[in-house]
GROMACS .gro file of C-alpha atoms in nm:
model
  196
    1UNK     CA    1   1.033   4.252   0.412
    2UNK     CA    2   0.892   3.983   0.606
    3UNK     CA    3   0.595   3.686   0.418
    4UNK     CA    4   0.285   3.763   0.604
    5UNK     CA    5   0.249   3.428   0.780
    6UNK     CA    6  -0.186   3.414   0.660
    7UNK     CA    7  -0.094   3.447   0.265
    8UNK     CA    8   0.230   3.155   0.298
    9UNK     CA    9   0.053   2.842   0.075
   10UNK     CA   10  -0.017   2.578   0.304
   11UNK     CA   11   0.086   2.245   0.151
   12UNK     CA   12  -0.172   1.950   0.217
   13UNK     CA   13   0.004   1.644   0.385
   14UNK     CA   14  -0.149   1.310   0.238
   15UNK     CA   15  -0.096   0.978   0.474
   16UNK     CA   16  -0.101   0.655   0.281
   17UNK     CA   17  -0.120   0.308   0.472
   18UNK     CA   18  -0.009   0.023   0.296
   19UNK     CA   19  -0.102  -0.354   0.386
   20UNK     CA   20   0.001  -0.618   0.242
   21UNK     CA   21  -0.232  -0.881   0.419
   22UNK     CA   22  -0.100  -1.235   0.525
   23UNK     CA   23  -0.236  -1.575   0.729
   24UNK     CA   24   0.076  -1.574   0.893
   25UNK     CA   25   0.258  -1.266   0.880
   26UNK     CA   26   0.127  -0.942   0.742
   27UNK     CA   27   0.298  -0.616   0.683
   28UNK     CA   28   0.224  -0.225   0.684
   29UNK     CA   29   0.390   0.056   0.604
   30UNK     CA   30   0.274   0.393   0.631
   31UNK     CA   31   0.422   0.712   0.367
   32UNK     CA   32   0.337   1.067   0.405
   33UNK     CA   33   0.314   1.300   0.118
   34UNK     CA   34   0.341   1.639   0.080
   35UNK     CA   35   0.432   1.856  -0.197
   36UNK     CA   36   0.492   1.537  -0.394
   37UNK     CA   37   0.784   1.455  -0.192
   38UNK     CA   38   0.728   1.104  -0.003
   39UNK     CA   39   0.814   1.013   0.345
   40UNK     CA   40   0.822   0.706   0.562
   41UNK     CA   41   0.624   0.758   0.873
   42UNK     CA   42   0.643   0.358   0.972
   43UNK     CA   43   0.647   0.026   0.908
   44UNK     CA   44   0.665  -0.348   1.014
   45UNK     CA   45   0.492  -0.639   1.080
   46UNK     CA   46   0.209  -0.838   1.270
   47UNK     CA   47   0.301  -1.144   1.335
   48UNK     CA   48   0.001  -1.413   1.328
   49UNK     CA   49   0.179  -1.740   1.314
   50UNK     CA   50   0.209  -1.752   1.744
   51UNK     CA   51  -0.190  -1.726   1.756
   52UNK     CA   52  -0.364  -2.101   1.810
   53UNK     CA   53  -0.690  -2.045   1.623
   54UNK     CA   54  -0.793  -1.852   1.329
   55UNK     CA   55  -1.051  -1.636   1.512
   56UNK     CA   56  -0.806  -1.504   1.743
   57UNK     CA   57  -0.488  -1.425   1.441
   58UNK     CA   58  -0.807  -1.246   1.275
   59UNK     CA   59  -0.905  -1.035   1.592
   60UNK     CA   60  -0.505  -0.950   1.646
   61UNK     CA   61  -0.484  -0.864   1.289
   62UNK     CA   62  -0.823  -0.619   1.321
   63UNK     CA   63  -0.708  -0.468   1.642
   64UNK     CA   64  -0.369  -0.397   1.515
   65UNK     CA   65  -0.509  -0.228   1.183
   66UNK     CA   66  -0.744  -0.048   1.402
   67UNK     CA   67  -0.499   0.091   1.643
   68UNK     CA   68  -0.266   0.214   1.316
   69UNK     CA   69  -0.562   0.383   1.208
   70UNK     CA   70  -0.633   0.569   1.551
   71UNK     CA   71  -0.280   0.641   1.577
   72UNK     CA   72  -0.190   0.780   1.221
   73UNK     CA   73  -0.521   0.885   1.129
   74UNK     CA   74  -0.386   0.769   0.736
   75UNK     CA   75  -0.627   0.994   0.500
   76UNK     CA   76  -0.630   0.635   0.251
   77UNK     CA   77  -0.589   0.283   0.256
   78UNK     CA   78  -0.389   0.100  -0.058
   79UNK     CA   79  -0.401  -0.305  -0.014
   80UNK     CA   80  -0.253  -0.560  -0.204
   81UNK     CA   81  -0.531  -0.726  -0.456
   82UNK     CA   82  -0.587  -1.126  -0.437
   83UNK     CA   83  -0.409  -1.324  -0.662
   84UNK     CA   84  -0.550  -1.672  -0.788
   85UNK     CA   85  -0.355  -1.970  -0.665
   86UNK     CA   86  -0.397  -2.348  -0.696
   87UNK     CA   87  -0.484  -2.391  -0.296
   88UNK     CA   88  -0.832  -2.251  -0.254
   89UNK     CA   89  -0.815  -2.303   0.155
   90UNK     CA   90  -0.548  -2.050   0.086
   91UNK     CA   91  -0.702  -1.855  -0.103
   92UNK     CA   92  -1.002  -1.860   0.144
   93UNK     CA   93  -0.819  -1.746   0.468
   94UNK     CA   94  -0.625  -1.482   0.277
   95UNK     CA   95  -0.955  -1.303   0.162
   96UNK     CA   96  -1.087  -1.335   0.535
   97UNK     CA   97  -0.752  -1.215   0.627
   98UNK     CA   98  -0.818  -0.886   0.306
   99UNK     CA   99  -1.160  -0.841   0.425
  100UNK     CA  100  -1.097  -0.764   0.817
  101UNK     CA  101  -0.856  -0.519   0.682
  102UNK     CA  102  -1.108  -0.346   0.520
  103UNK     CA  103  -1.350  -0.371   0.772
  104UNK     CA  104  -1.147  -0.185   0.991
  105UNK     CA  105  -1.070   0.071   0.741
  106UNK     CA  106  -1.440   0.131   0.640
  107UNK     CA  107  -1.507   0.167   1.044
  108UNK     CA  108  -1.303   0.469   1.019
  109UNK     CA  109  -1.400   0.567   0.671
  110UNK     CA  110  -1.108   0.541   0.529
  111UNK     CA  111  -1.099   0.469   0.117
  112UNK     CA  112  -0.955   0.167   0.007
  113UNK     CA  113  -0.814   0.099  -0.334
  114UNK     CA  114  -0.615  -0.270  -0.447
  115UNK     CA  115  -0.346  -0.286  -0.666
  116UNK     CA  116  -0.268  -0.646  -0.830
  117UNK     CA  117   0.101  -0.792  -0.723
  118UNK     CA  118   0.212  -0.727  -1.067
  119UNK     CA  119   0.091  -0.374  -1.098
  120UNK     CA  120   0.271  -0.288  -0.743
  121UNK     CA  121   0.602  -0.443  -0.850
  122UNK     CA  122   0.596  -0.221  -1.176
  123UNK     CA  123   0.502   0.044  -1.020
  124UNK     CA  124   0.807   0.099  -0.802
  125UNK     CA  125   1.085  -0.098  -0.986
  126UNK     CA  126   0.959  -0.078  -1.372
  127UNK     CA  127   0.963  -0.466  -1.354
  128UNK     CA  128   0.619  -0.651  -1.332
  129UNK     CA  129   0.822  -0.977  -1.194
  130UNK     CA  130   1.072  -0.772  -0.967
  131UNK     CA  131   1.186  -1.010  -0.656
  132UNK     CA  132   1.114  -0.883  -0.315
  133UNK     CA  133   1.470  -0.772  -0.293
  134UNK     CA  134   1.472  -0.554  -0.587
  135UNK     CA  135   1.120  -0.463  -0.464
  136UNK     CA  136   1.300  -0.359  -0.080
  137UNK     CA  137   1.614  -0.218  -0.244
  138UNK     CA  138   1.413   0.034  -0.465
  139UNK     CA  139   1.119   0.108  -0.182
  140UNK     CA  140   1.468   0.209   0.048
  141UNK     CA  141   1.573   0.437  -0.245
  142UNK     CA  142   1.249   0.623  -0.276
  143UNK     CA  143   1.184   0.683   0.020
  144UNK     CA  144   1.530   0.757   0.092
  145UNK     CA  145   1.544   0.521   0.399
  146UNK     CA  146   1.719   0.206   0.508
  147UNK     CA  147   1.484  -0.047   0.505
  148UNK     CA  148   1.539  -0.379   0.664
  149UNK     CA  149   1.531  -0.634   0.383
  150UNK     CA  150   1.413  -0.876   0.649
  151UNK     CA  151   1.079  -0.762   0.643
  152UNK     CA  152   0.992  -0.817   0.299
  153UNK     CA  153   0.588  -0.810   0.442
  154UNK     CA  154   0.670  -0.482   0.556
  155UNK     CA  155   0.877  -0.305   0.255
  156UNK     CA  156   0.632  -0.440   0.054
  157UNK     CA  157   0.359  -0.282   0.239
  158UNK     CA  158   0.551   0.036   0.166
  159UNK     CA  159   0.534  -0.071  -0.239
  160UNK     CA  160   0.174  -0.088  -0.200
  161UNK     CA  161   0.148   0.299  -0.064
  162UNK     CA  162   0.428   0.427  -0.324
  163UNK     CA  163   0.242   0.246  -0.590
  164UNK     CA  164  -0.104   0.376  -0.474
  165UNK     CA  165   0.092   0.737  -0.502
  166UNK     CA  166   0.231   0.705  -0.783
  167UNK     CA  167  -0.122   0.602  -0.951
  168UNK     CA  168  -0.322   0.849  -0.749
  169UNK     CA  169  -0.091   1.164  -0.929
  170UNK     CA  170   0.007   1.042  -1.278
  171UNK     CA  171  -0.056   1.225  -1.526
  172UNK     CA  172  -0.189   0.957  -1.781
  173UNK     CA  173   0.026   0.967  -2.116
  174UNK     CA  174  -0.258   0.927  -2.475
  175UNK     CA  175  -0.011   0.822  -2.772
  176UNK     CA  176  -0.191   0.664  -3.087
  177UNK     CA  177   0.052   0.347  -3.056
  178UNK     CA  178  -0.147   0.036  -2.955
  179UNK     CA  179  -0.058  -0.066  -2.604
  180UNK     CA  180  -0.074  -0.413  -2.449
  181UNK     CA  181  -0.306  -0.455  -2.178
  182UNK     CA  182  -0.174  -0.312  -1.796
  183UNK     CA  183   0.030  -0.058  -2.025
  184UNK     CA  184  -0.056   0.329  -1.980
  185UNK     CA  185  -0.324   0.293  -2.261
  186UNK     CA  186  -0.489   0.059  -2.072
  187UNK     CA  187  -0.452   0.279  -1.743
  188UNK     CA  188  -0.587   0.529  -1.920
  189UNK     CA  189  -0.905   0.381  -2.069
  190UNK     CA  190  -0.987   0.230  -1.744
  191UNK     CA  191  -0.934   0.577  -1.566
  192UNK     CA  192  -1.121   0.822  -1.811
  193UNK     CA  193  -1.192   1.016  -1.492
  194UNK     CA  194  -0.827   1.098  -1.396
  195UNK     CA  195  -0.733   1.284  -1.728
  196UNK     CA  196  -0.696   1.628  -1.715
   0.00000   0.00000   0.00000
């Protein structure tokens, strides 16, 4: 007896970009989802260090988000958080570098959620100070691929989407233990919406 094709379950397919935003270089890395099960769709790099002014490594890195977004059509955006660090010019052209990544998510209305270094690396490896090798090496296992460890912008674009997964469908644990702060407990009192 044949499945009536109408009354088969049709499993939703969830597209996650990933971006870990850079000056210089910054990575992407796109995962599909479906049925829990992740995929790699693609990833790499945009290379800003050949462009003479800031304007134009801005515009490139715009355009190129942009044009993954029109292409994919990725149903969320997960982007690396800022971190503090003892150069503010740093500092400065990073967040311009965040913010036109945004921007040219919100022109497409696509969400955007940022994850904290720290919380990314634990995420996938278990280890908040992983390297960006064991980072790479675990990203290739997850997703089952063979991942170039010479991108590290672009396998750790691919954290940021796993990670953004992983948070988006846990099922938060409540024990009675005290927990230190970034643990589960915390997860959980800052996401009171996400239990069940």
């Amino acid at each position: 007896m044949r499945a009536d094709p109408k009354s088969v379950p049709v499993i939703p397919e969830k597209i996650i970009l990933g971006i870990d935003p850079g000056t210089q270089i910054a990575g992407y890395g796109l995962i599909s989802v479906k049925g829990g099960v992740m995929s790699m769709i693609q990833y790499g790099v945009v290379e800003l260090n050949k462009y003479s002014t800031y304007q134009l490594k801005l515009q490139k890195l715009f355009d190129t988000i942009l044009r993954l977004i029109d292409e994919y059509h990725p149903d969320e955006m997960a982007i690396e958080d800022p971190f503090f660090g003892k150069n503010v010019q740093s500092m400065l052209k990073l967040g311009r570098a965040q913010g036109v990544v945004m921007a040219a998510a919100l022109s497409r209305n696509i969400p955007i959620v940022e994850y904290a270094p720290r919380r990314i690396k634990q995420s996938v490896t278990g280890n908040g100070n992983a390297t960006k090798d064991q980072v790479s090496h675990m990203v290739s296992h997850l997703l089952r691929e063979d991942l170039q460890p010479k991108f590290f912008d672009a396998t750790d674009a691919l954290a940021i989407a796993v990670c953004h997964h992983f948070h988006e469908n846990a099922i938060p644990v409540v024990s009675n233990k005290k927990t230190k702060k970034g643990a589960w407990g915390a997860f959980v009192s800052e996401n009171n919406d996400r239990i069940l």
